[in-house]
Short mmCIF file of C-alpha atoms in Angstrom, two decimals:
data_model
loop_
_atom_site.label_atom_id
_atom_site.label_comp_id
_atom_site.label_asym_id
_atom_site.label_seq_id
_atom_site.Cartn_x
_atom_site.Cartn_y
_atom_site.Cartn_z
CA UNK X 763 -8.71 11.86 13.51
CA UNK X 764 -8.17 8.93 15.61
CA UNK X 765 -5.34 6.87 15.87
CA UNK X 766 -7.02 2.88 15.07
CA UNK X 767 -6.18 0.29 17.25
CA UNK X 768 -4.18 -2.83 15.69
CA UNK X 769 -3.93 -5.50 18.45
CA UNK X 770 -0.89 -6.93 18.82
CA UNK X 771 -2.26 -10.67 18.57
CA UNK X 772 -4.32 -9.77 15.53
CA UNK X 773 -1.56 -8.77 13.93
CA UNK X 774 0.30 -11.91 15.07
CA UNK X 775 -1.82 -13.64 13.91
CA UNK X 776 -2.06 -12.45 10.40
CA UNK X 777 1.43 -12.19 10.02
CA UNK X 778 1.33 -15.82 10.92
CA UNK X 779 -0.70 -16.89 8.09
CA UNK X 780 0.78 -14.64 5.47
CA UNK X 781 4.23 -16.33 6.52
CA UNK X 782 2.71 -19.97 6.60
CA UNK X 783 1.65 -19.11 2.45
CA UNK X 784 5.40 -17.09 1.64
CA UNK X 785 8.51 -17.61 3.85
CA UNK X 786 10.59 -18.95 2.18
CA UNK X 787 8.26 -19.54 -1.44
CA UNK X 788 9.15 -17.75 -4.65
CA UNK X 789 7.18 -14.84 -5.45
CA UNK X 790 6.41 -15.06 -9.46
CA UNK X 791 3.85 -17.69 -8.74
CA UNK X 792 1.73 -15.19 -6.42
CA UNK X 793 3.09 -11.57 -7.98
CA UNK X 794 4.68 -11.87 -12.18
CA UNK X 795 6.59 -8.97 -11.04
CA UNK X 796 8.27 -9.22 -8.18
CA UNK X 797 10.79 -11.27 -7.00
CA UNK X 798 11.87 -11.42 -3.36
CA UNK X 799 12.72 -14.19 -0.50
CA UNK X 800 9.87 -13.28 2.42
CA UNK X 801 11.24 -13.90 5.69
CA UNK X 802 10.54 -13.22 9.29
CA UNK X 803 11.75 -11.14 12.23
CA UNK X 804 10.24 -13.16 15.29
CA UNK X 805 11.09 -10.97 18.73
CA UNK X 806 9.47 -9.10 21.68
CA UNK X 807 6.42 -10.74 21.47
CA UNK X 808 5.66 -9.58 17.61
CA UNK X 809 6.17 -11.30 13.98
CA UNK X 810 7.05 -9.05 11.36
CA UNK X 811 6.64 -10.22 7.91
CA UNK X 812 10.13 -9.03 5.55
CA UNK X 813 11.10 -8.68 2.54
CA UNK X 814 15.03 -9.42 1.65
CA UNK X 815 16.45 -8.12 -1.52
CA UNK X 816 19.56 -8.41 -3.53
CA UNK X 817 18.92 -4.77 -5.68
CA UNK X 818 17.05 -7.80 -8.89
CA UNK X 819 16.72 -5.37 -11.00
CA UNK X 820 12.61 -4.70 -12.57
CA UNK X 821 11.02 -4.96 -9.48
CA UNK X 822 7.70 -4.13 -8.55
CA UNK X 823 7.43 -0.78 -6.24
CA UNK X 824 6.99 -2.25 -2.87
CA UNK X 825 10.04 -3.69 -2.66
CA UNK X 826 12.23 -1.88 -5.27
CA UNK X 827 13.07 1.81 -4.07
CA UNK X 828 15.05 1.79 -7.19
CA UNK X 829 11.16 1.85 -8.51
CA UNK X 830 9.73 4.20 -6.83
CA UNK X 831 11.26 6.62 -6.61
CA UNK X 832 12.93 6.21 -10.30
CA UNK X 833 10.69 4.74 -12.87
CA UNK X 834 7.86 4.72 -10.88
CA UNK X 835 8.10 8.82 -10.09
CA UNK X 836 8.29 9.87 -13.80
CA UNK X 837 5.57 8.22 -14.10
CA UNK X 838 2.70 10.10 -11.84
CA UNK X 839 4.68 12.99 -12.74
CA UNK X 840 3.77 12.51 -16.43
CA UNK X 841 -0.07 12.73 -14.56
CA UNK X 842 0.07 16.13 -13.38
CA UNK X 843 -0.49 17.32 -17.20
CA UNK X 844 2.14 20.75 -17.33
CA UNK X 845 4.86 20.18 -19.22
CA UNK X 846 6.51 23.52 -17.41
CA UNK X 847 6.91 21.49 -14.81
CA UNK X 848 6.76 17.36 -15.65
CA UNK X 849 9.86 18.17 -17.61
CA UNK X 850 12.10 19.13 -15.27
CA UNK X 851 10.76 16.60 -12.71
CA UNK X 852 10.96 13.74 -14.75
CA UNK X 853 14.20 14.63 -15.09
CA UNK X 854 14.83 15.24 -11.30
CA UNK X 855 13.14 11.24 -10.90
CA UNK X 856 15.46 9.80 -13.80
CA UNK X 857 18.53 11.18 -12.24
CA UNK X 858 17.21 9.85 -9.02
CA UNK X 859 16.70 6.16 -9.98
CA UNK X 860 19.61 6.12 -11.91
CA UNK X 861 21.84 7.09 -8.64
CA UNK X 862 19.90 4.40 -6.35
CA UNK X 863 20.62 1.96 -8.72
CA UNK X 864 24.28 2.74 -8.70
CA UNK X 865 23.75 3.15 -5.15
CA UNK X 866 22.82 -0.47 -4.38
CA UNK X 867 19.68 0.74 -3.11
CA UNK X 868 17.72 -2.25 -3.81
CA UNK X 869 20.22 -4.94 -1.65
CA UNK X 870 17.67 -3.72 0.90
CA UNK X 871 15.33 -5.74 3.53
CA UNK X 872 11.99 -4.03 4.33
CA UNK X 873 10.50 -4.47 7.77
CA UNK X 874 6.40 -5.54 7.64
CA UNK X 875 6.41 -5.98 3.59
CA UNK X 876 3.38 -7.58 3.11
CA UNK X 877 3.59 -7.84 -0.54
CA UNK X 878 0.35 -4.91 -0.70
CA UNK X 879 0.96 -0.83 -1.04
CA UNK X 880 -0.37 0.25 2.01
CA UNK X 881 0.91 -2.07 5.17
CA UNK X 882 -0.50 -2.06 8.52
CA UNK X 883 1.36 -1.41 11.90
CA UNK X 884 0.90 -2.32 15.44
CA UNK X 885 0.87 0.60 18.21
CA UNK X 886 4.61 0.83 18.95
CA UNK X 887 3.83 0.42 23.07
CA UNK X 888 3.96 -3.52 22.22
CA UNK X 889 6.60 -3.16 20.17
CA UNK X 890 10.43 -3.92 21.03
CA UNK X 891 11.78 -1.76 18.43
CA UNK X 892 15.01 -1.87 19.32
CA UNK X 893 15.57 -5.62 19.12
CA UNK X 894 13.67 -6.29 15.93
CA UNK X 895 16.42 -3.14 14.54
CA UNK X 896 18.96 -5.14 16.36
CA UNK X 897 18.24 -8.36 14.83
CA UNK X 898 18.22 -7.11 11.33
CA UNK X 899 21.30 -5.85 11.26
CA UNK X 900 22.46 -9.08 13.29
CA UNK X 901 20.62 -10.66 9.99
CA UNK X 902 21.08 -8.32 7.28
CA UNK X 903 24.53 -6.46 7.92
CA UNK X 904 25.33 -5.76 4.43
CA UNK X 905 21.34 -4.43 3.78
CA UNK X 906 19.61 -1.20 4.12
CA UNK X 907 16.88 -1.61 6.30
CA UNK X 908 13.19 0.18 6.04
CA UNK X 909 9.91 0.37 6.99
CA UNK X 910 6.98 2.01 4.16
CA UNK X 911 3.52 3.13 4.84
CA UNK X 912 3.85 4.84 7.23
CA UNK X 913 2.12 8.00 7.55
CA UNK X 914 2.34 11.12 10.04
CA UNK X 915 -1.31 10.53 10.85
CA UNK X 916 -1.23 6.90 12.39
CA UNK X 917 2.36 6.33 12.81
CA UNK X 918 3.47 9.36 14.34
CA UNK X 919 5.61 7.66 17.10
CA UNK X 920 7.23 4.83 14.65
CA UNK X 921 8.42 7.83 12.78
CA UNK X 922 9.86 9.57 15.86
CA UNK X 923 11.13 6.62 17.32
CA UNK X 924 12.49 5.48 13.81
CA UNK X 925 14.17 9.02 13.37
CA UNK X 926 15.68 8.75 16.77
CA UNK X 927 17.29 5.71 15.83
CA UNK X 928 19.43 7.19 12.86
CA UNK X 929 16.53 6.38 10.23
CA UNK X 930 16.59 8.28 7.29
CA UNK X 931 13.18 9.63 6.68
CA UNK X 932 12.19 9.65 3.12
CA UNK X 933 8.59 10.87 1.65
CA UNK X 934 7.27 8.67 -0.47
CA UNK X 935 3.70 9.28 -1.63
CA UNK X 936 0.37 10.71 -0.17
CA UNK X 937 -2.57 8.90 1.00
CA UNK X 938 -5.87 9.26 2.36
CA UNK X 939 -7.48 8.43 5.23
CA UNK X 940 -11.75 8.52 7.00
CA UNK X 941 -12.70 8.21 10.19
CA UNK X 942 -16.08 8.03 11.31
CA UNK X 943 -17.51 7.15 8.37
CA UNK X 944 -21.57 7.23 9.53
CA UNK X 945 -20.40 10.98 10.14
CA UNK X 946 -18.52 11.79 6.67
CA UNK X 947 -21.50 10.14 4.90
CA UNK X 948 -24.12 12.90 6.58
CA UNK X 949 -21.80 15.68 5.62
CA UNK X 950 -20.68 14.70 2.28
CA UNK X 951 -23.22 14.06 -0.44
CA UNK X 952 -21.30 12.64 -2.82
CA UNK X 953 -20.25 9.78 0.37
CA UNK X 954 -24.32 9.58 0.50
CA UNK X 955 -24.67 9.08 -2.76
CA UNK X 956 -22.30 5.94 -3.33
CA UNK X 957 -23.47 4.10 -0.56
CA UNK X 958 -27.10 3.90 -1.98
CA UNK X 959 -25.87 2.99 -4.94
CA UNK X 960 -23.34 0.53 -3.29
CA UNK X 961 -27.20 -0.39 -1.20
CA UNK X 962 -29.29 -0.91 -4.17
CA UNK X 963 -26.84 -2.75 -6.26
CA UNK X 964 -26.97 -5.43 -3.02
CA UNK X 965 -30.40 -5.80 -2.97
CA UNK X 966 -30.58 -5.79 -6.74
CA UNK X 967 -27.44 -9.46 -6.26
CA UNK X 968 -25.15 -7.97 -7.59
CA UNK X 969 -22.50 -7.98 -4.72
CA UNK X 970 -20.83 -11.11 -3.96
CA UNK X 971 -18.46 -13.54 -2.61
CA UNK X 972 -16.09 -15.06 -4.53
CA UNK X 973 -15.47 -18.88 -4.95
CA UNK X 974 -14.29 -20.56 -7.62
CA UNK X 975 -11.04 -20.59 -9.33
CA UNK X 976 -12.19 -18.90 -12.75
CA UNK X 977 -13.35 -15.91 -10.35
CA UNK X 978 -10.09 -15.74 -8.11
CA UNK X 979 -8.24 -16.08 -12.44
CA UNK X 980 -11.17 -13.32 -13.34
CA UNK X 981 -10.96 -10.83 -10.10
CA UNK X 982 -6.65 -10.82 -10.90
CA UNK X 983 -7.16 -10.03 -14.47
CA UNK X 984 -9.51 -6.94 -13.14
CA UNK X 985 -6.89 -5.89 -10.81
CA UNK X 986 -4.27 -5.79 -13.53
CA UNK X 987 -6.58 -4.06 -16.14
CA UNK X 988 -6.61 -1.44 -13.68
CA UNK X 989 -3.88 -0.83 -11.88
CA UNK X 990 -1.42 -2.46 -14.16
CA UNK X 991 -3.33 -1.86 -17.47
CA UNK X 992 -4.67 1.75 -16.83
CA UNK X 993 -2.36 2.96 -13.81
CA UNK X 994 1.60 1.60 -14.50
CA UNK X 995 3.39 -1.64 -14.34
CA UNK X 996 5.49 -1.03 -12.00
CA UNK X 997 2.15 -1.94 -9.65
CA UNK X 998 2.90 -5.69 -8.35
CA UNK X 999 0.84 -7.80 -10.56
CA UNK X 1000 -0.91 -10.38 -8.30
CA UNK X 1001 -2.88 -13.50 -9.43
CA UNK X 1002 -5.64 -15.31 -8.99
CA UNK X 1003 -3.36 -17.80 -6.92
CA UNK X 1004 -2.70 -14.99 -4.34
CA UNK X 1005 -6.44 -13.87 -4.14
CA UNK X 1006 -7.57 -17.13 -3.34
CA UNK X 1007 -4.70 -18.01 -1.58
CA UNK X 1008 -5.28 -15.10 0.66
CA UNK X 1009 -8.98 -14.83 0.82
CA UNK X 1010 -9.12 -18.80 2.67
CA UNK X 1011 -6.39 -17.32 4.79
CA UNK X 1012 -9.12 -15.20 6.30
CA UNK X 1013 -6.64 -12.13 5.01
CA UNK X 1014 -8.47 -10.85 2.39
CA UNK X 1015 -11.91 -10.78 1.93
CA UNK X 1016 -12.90 -10.25 -1.39
CA UNK X 1017 -16.44 -9.43 -2.32
CA UNK X 1018 -17.34 -9.04 -6.42
CA UNK X 1019 -19.92 -6.97 -8.00
CA UNK X 1020 -21.73 -8.47 -11.05
CA UNK X 1021 -22.85 -6.14 -13.99
CA UNK X 1022 -27.05 -6.43 -15.07
CA UNK X 1023 -26.01 -9.70 -17.20
CA UNK X 1024 -24.13 -11.05 -14.12
CA UNK X 1025 -20.59 -11.38 -15.51
CA UNK X 1026 -17.78 -10.12 -12.53
CA UNK X 1027 -16.84 -6.71 -13.24
CA UNK X 1028 -15.88 -5.68 -10.50
CA UNK X 1029 -13.35 -6.43 -7.14
CA UNK X 1030 -12.54 -5.45 -4.04
CA UNK X 1031 -10.29 -6.81 -1.74
CA UNK X 1032 -9.99 -5.94 1.66
CA UNK X 1033 -7.69 -5.99 4.76
CA UNK X 1034 -8.74 -5.35 8.18
CA UNK X 1035 -6.54 -5.66 11.12
CA UNK X 1036 -8.34 -4.49 14.70
CA UNK X 1037 -9.93 -0.39 14.33
CA UNK X 1038 -8.06 -0.43 9.99
CA UNK X 1039 -9.49 -1.12 7.19
CA UNK X 1040 -7.03 -1.05 3.99
CA UNK X 1041 -7.93 -2.59 0.63
CA UNK X 1042 -4.96 -3.08 -1.90
CA UNK X 1043 -7.19 -4.95 -4.63
CA UNK X 1044 -9.51 -3.00 -6.64
CA UNK X 1045 -10.13 -4.01 -10.35
CA UNK X 1046 -12.70 -3.32 -12.56
CA UNK X 1047 -13.59 -3.78 -16.45
CA UNK X 1048 -12.21 -0.86 -17.52
CA UNK X 1049 -13.80 -1.46 -21.29
CA UNK X 1050 -16.90 -0.20 -19.13
CA UNK X 1051 -18.91 3.24 -19.80
CA UNK X 1052 -17.68 6.00 -16.44
CA UNK X 1053 -22.00 5.33 -16.29
CA UNK X 1054 -21.27 2.08 -15.20
CA UNK X 1055 -19.97 3.58 -12.02
CA UNK X 1056 -18.11 0.64 -10.21
CA UNK X 1057 -15.07 2.73 -9.12
CA UNK X 1058 -17.68 4.34 -6.94
CA UNK X 1059 -19.29 1.45 -6.20
CA UNK X 1060 -16.09 -0.91 -5.12
CA UNK X 1061 -14.78 2.17 -2.87
CA UNK X 1062 -18.13 2.43 -1.29
CA UNK X 1063 -18.46 -0.97 -0.30
CA UNK X 1064 -14.65 -0.21 1.31
CA UNK X 1065 -16.94 2.68 3.40
CA UNK X 1066 -19.55 0.36 3.80
CA UNK X 1067 -17.75 -1.94 5.81
CA UNK X 1068 -16.28 0.38 8.04
CA UNK X 1069 -19.51 1.85 9.11
CA UNK X 1070 -20.23 -1.54 9.08
CA UNK X 1071 -16.96 -2.40 11.74
CA UNK X 1072 -16.60 1.07 13.16
CA UNK X 1073 -13.29 1.28 11.53
CA UNK X 1074 -11.03 4.00 10.82
CA UNK X 1075 -10.30 3.73 6.78
CA UNK X 1076 -6.58 4.03 4.82
CA UNK X 1077 -7.95 4.37 1.02
CA UNK X 1078 -4.43 4.48 -0.03
CA UNK X 1079 -2.77 7.25 -2.70
CA UNK X 1080 -4.64 7.94 -5.78
CA UNK X 1081 -7.61 9.15 -7.44
CA UNK X 1082 -7.23 12.24 -4.61
CA UNK X 1083 -9.97 14.54 -5.83
CA UNK X 1084 -12.36 12.00 -6.00
CA UNK X 1085 -10.82 10.51 -2.23
CA UNK X 1086 -11.09 14.68 -0.50
CA UNK X 1087 -15.12 14.76 -2.12
CA UNK X 1088 -16.32 12.07 0.36
CA UNK X 1089 -14.38 13.14 3.40
CA UNK X 1090 -10.73 11.79 2.84
CA UNK X 1091 -8.24 13.56 4.98
CA UNK X 1092 -4.63 13.31 3.18
CA UNK X 1093 -1.29 12.55 5.02
CA UNK X 1094 2.61 12.28 3.78
CA UNK X 1095 3.43 8.36 3.86
CA UNK X 1096 7.16 8.03 4.12
CA UNK X 1097 9.84 5.23 4.75
CA UNK X 1098 12.12 5.16 7.34
CA UNK X 1099 15.44 3.87 5.58
CA UNK X 1100 18.89 3.43 8.35
CA UNK X 1101 21.84 2.78 6.14
CA UNK X 1102 24.49 4.48 8.57
CA UNK X 1103 26.48 0.85 8.30
CA UNK X 1104 25.98 0.96 4.33
CA UNK X 1105 28.22 2.24 2.32
CA UNK X 1106 29.29 5.31 1.48
CA UNK X 1107 27.23 5.82 -1.79
CA UNK X 1108 24.75 3.86 -0.57
CA UNK X 1109 23.60 6.82 2.52
CA UNK X 1110 24.94 9.60 0.55
CA UNK X 1111 21.56 8.60 -2.32
CA UNK X 1112 19.23 8.40 1.03
CA UNK X 1113 19.76 11.51 2.68
CA UNK X 1114 19.71 13.32 -0.20
CA UNK X 1115 16.51 11.01 -1.49
CA UNK X 1116 14.97 12.42 1.05
CA UNK X 1117 16.42 16.31 1.51
CA UNK X 1118 14.82 16.18 -2.15
CA UNK X 1119 11.89 13.98 -1.65
CA UNK X 1120 11.16 16.71 1.41
CA UNK X 1121 11.38 20.38 -0.36
CA UNK X 1122 10.68 18.55 -3.91
CA UNK X 1123 7.80 16.20 -2.80
CA UNK X 1124 6.23 17.03 -0.61
CA UNK X 1125 5.29 20.77 -1.95
CA UNK X 1126 4.05 18.45 -5.16
CA UNK X 1127 1.77 16.63 -3.72
CA UNK X 1128 -0.09 19.11 -1.47
CA UNK X 1129 -0.18 22.41 -4.37
CA UNK X 1130 -1.62 19.28 -6.94
CA UNK X 1131 -3.23 17.85 -4.29
CA UNK X 1132 -2.79 14.70 -5.30
#
């Protein structure tokens, strides 16, 4: 697969808009279950948003390693539906969560954290990485340093460079990547059908741009119905205020899907930087029958945009069979963590977590095609 180009100027422009909204401002008005301090590293020609945490409890997983590898991992294990396997794995995840909490691993600075599940990175060649790391260590000497959302296909150079600099590589999940989507549509019948279904919905004026506070609030409720109600309370709870702010700042392209009665029944939010599209916002009315094909329509909207703009897509984790059937390629995603300057319990916890995730987590994700 090709590595999508994310120009530094486009990245910095998006970071400036993001920081205008969030820097040094409380997060709960935007993300209800998240407490973090949003700041930035601006050195070597790059502007990275960062989140700074001091082991706040019960945070959404996007800023909490304890939630990610503890409570959230336990929930994901339950979905395997195999008691002979889930019982020991849940015990392992529970123990990991306890160890991580005791080691205060959530005393962490996450570099390039955009408050979404999948962060986008510029090309490493454009980054003075040593200066970025040095500034972070100087400003937050008592915090672990984290880079999330690094997958082995798009970020091989990042993973290699961070590993050389003493970062521990900790597997987190398996994401699904789409490249040359127009070609995929010719080879995968399910994707071809989805795109045709989306085209019919567009012709029927069911695909709309959101406008007005009421629609943004409804979009937030639809997202919460899926990602929080159906999937996990560990996911970030985004507000209509956040969706409107990001939409108006050009950070997020929000498309709504109306049902046949004209009511907003689904929403998808896309982030494009350079030649990569991600979709951190997906939501729909989960009370409607599967025959309404809402998830198919919303996913097809993202892949249609990729065809229009000649972009690659990272569709994140989850619903793996659905994504594989449409040509998505799995890639293990990692967090890179620097703890060499931290107390011994923190160092031991992260090194142990990395080892367990590599020897148990990766084989499980691959074996069960998660």
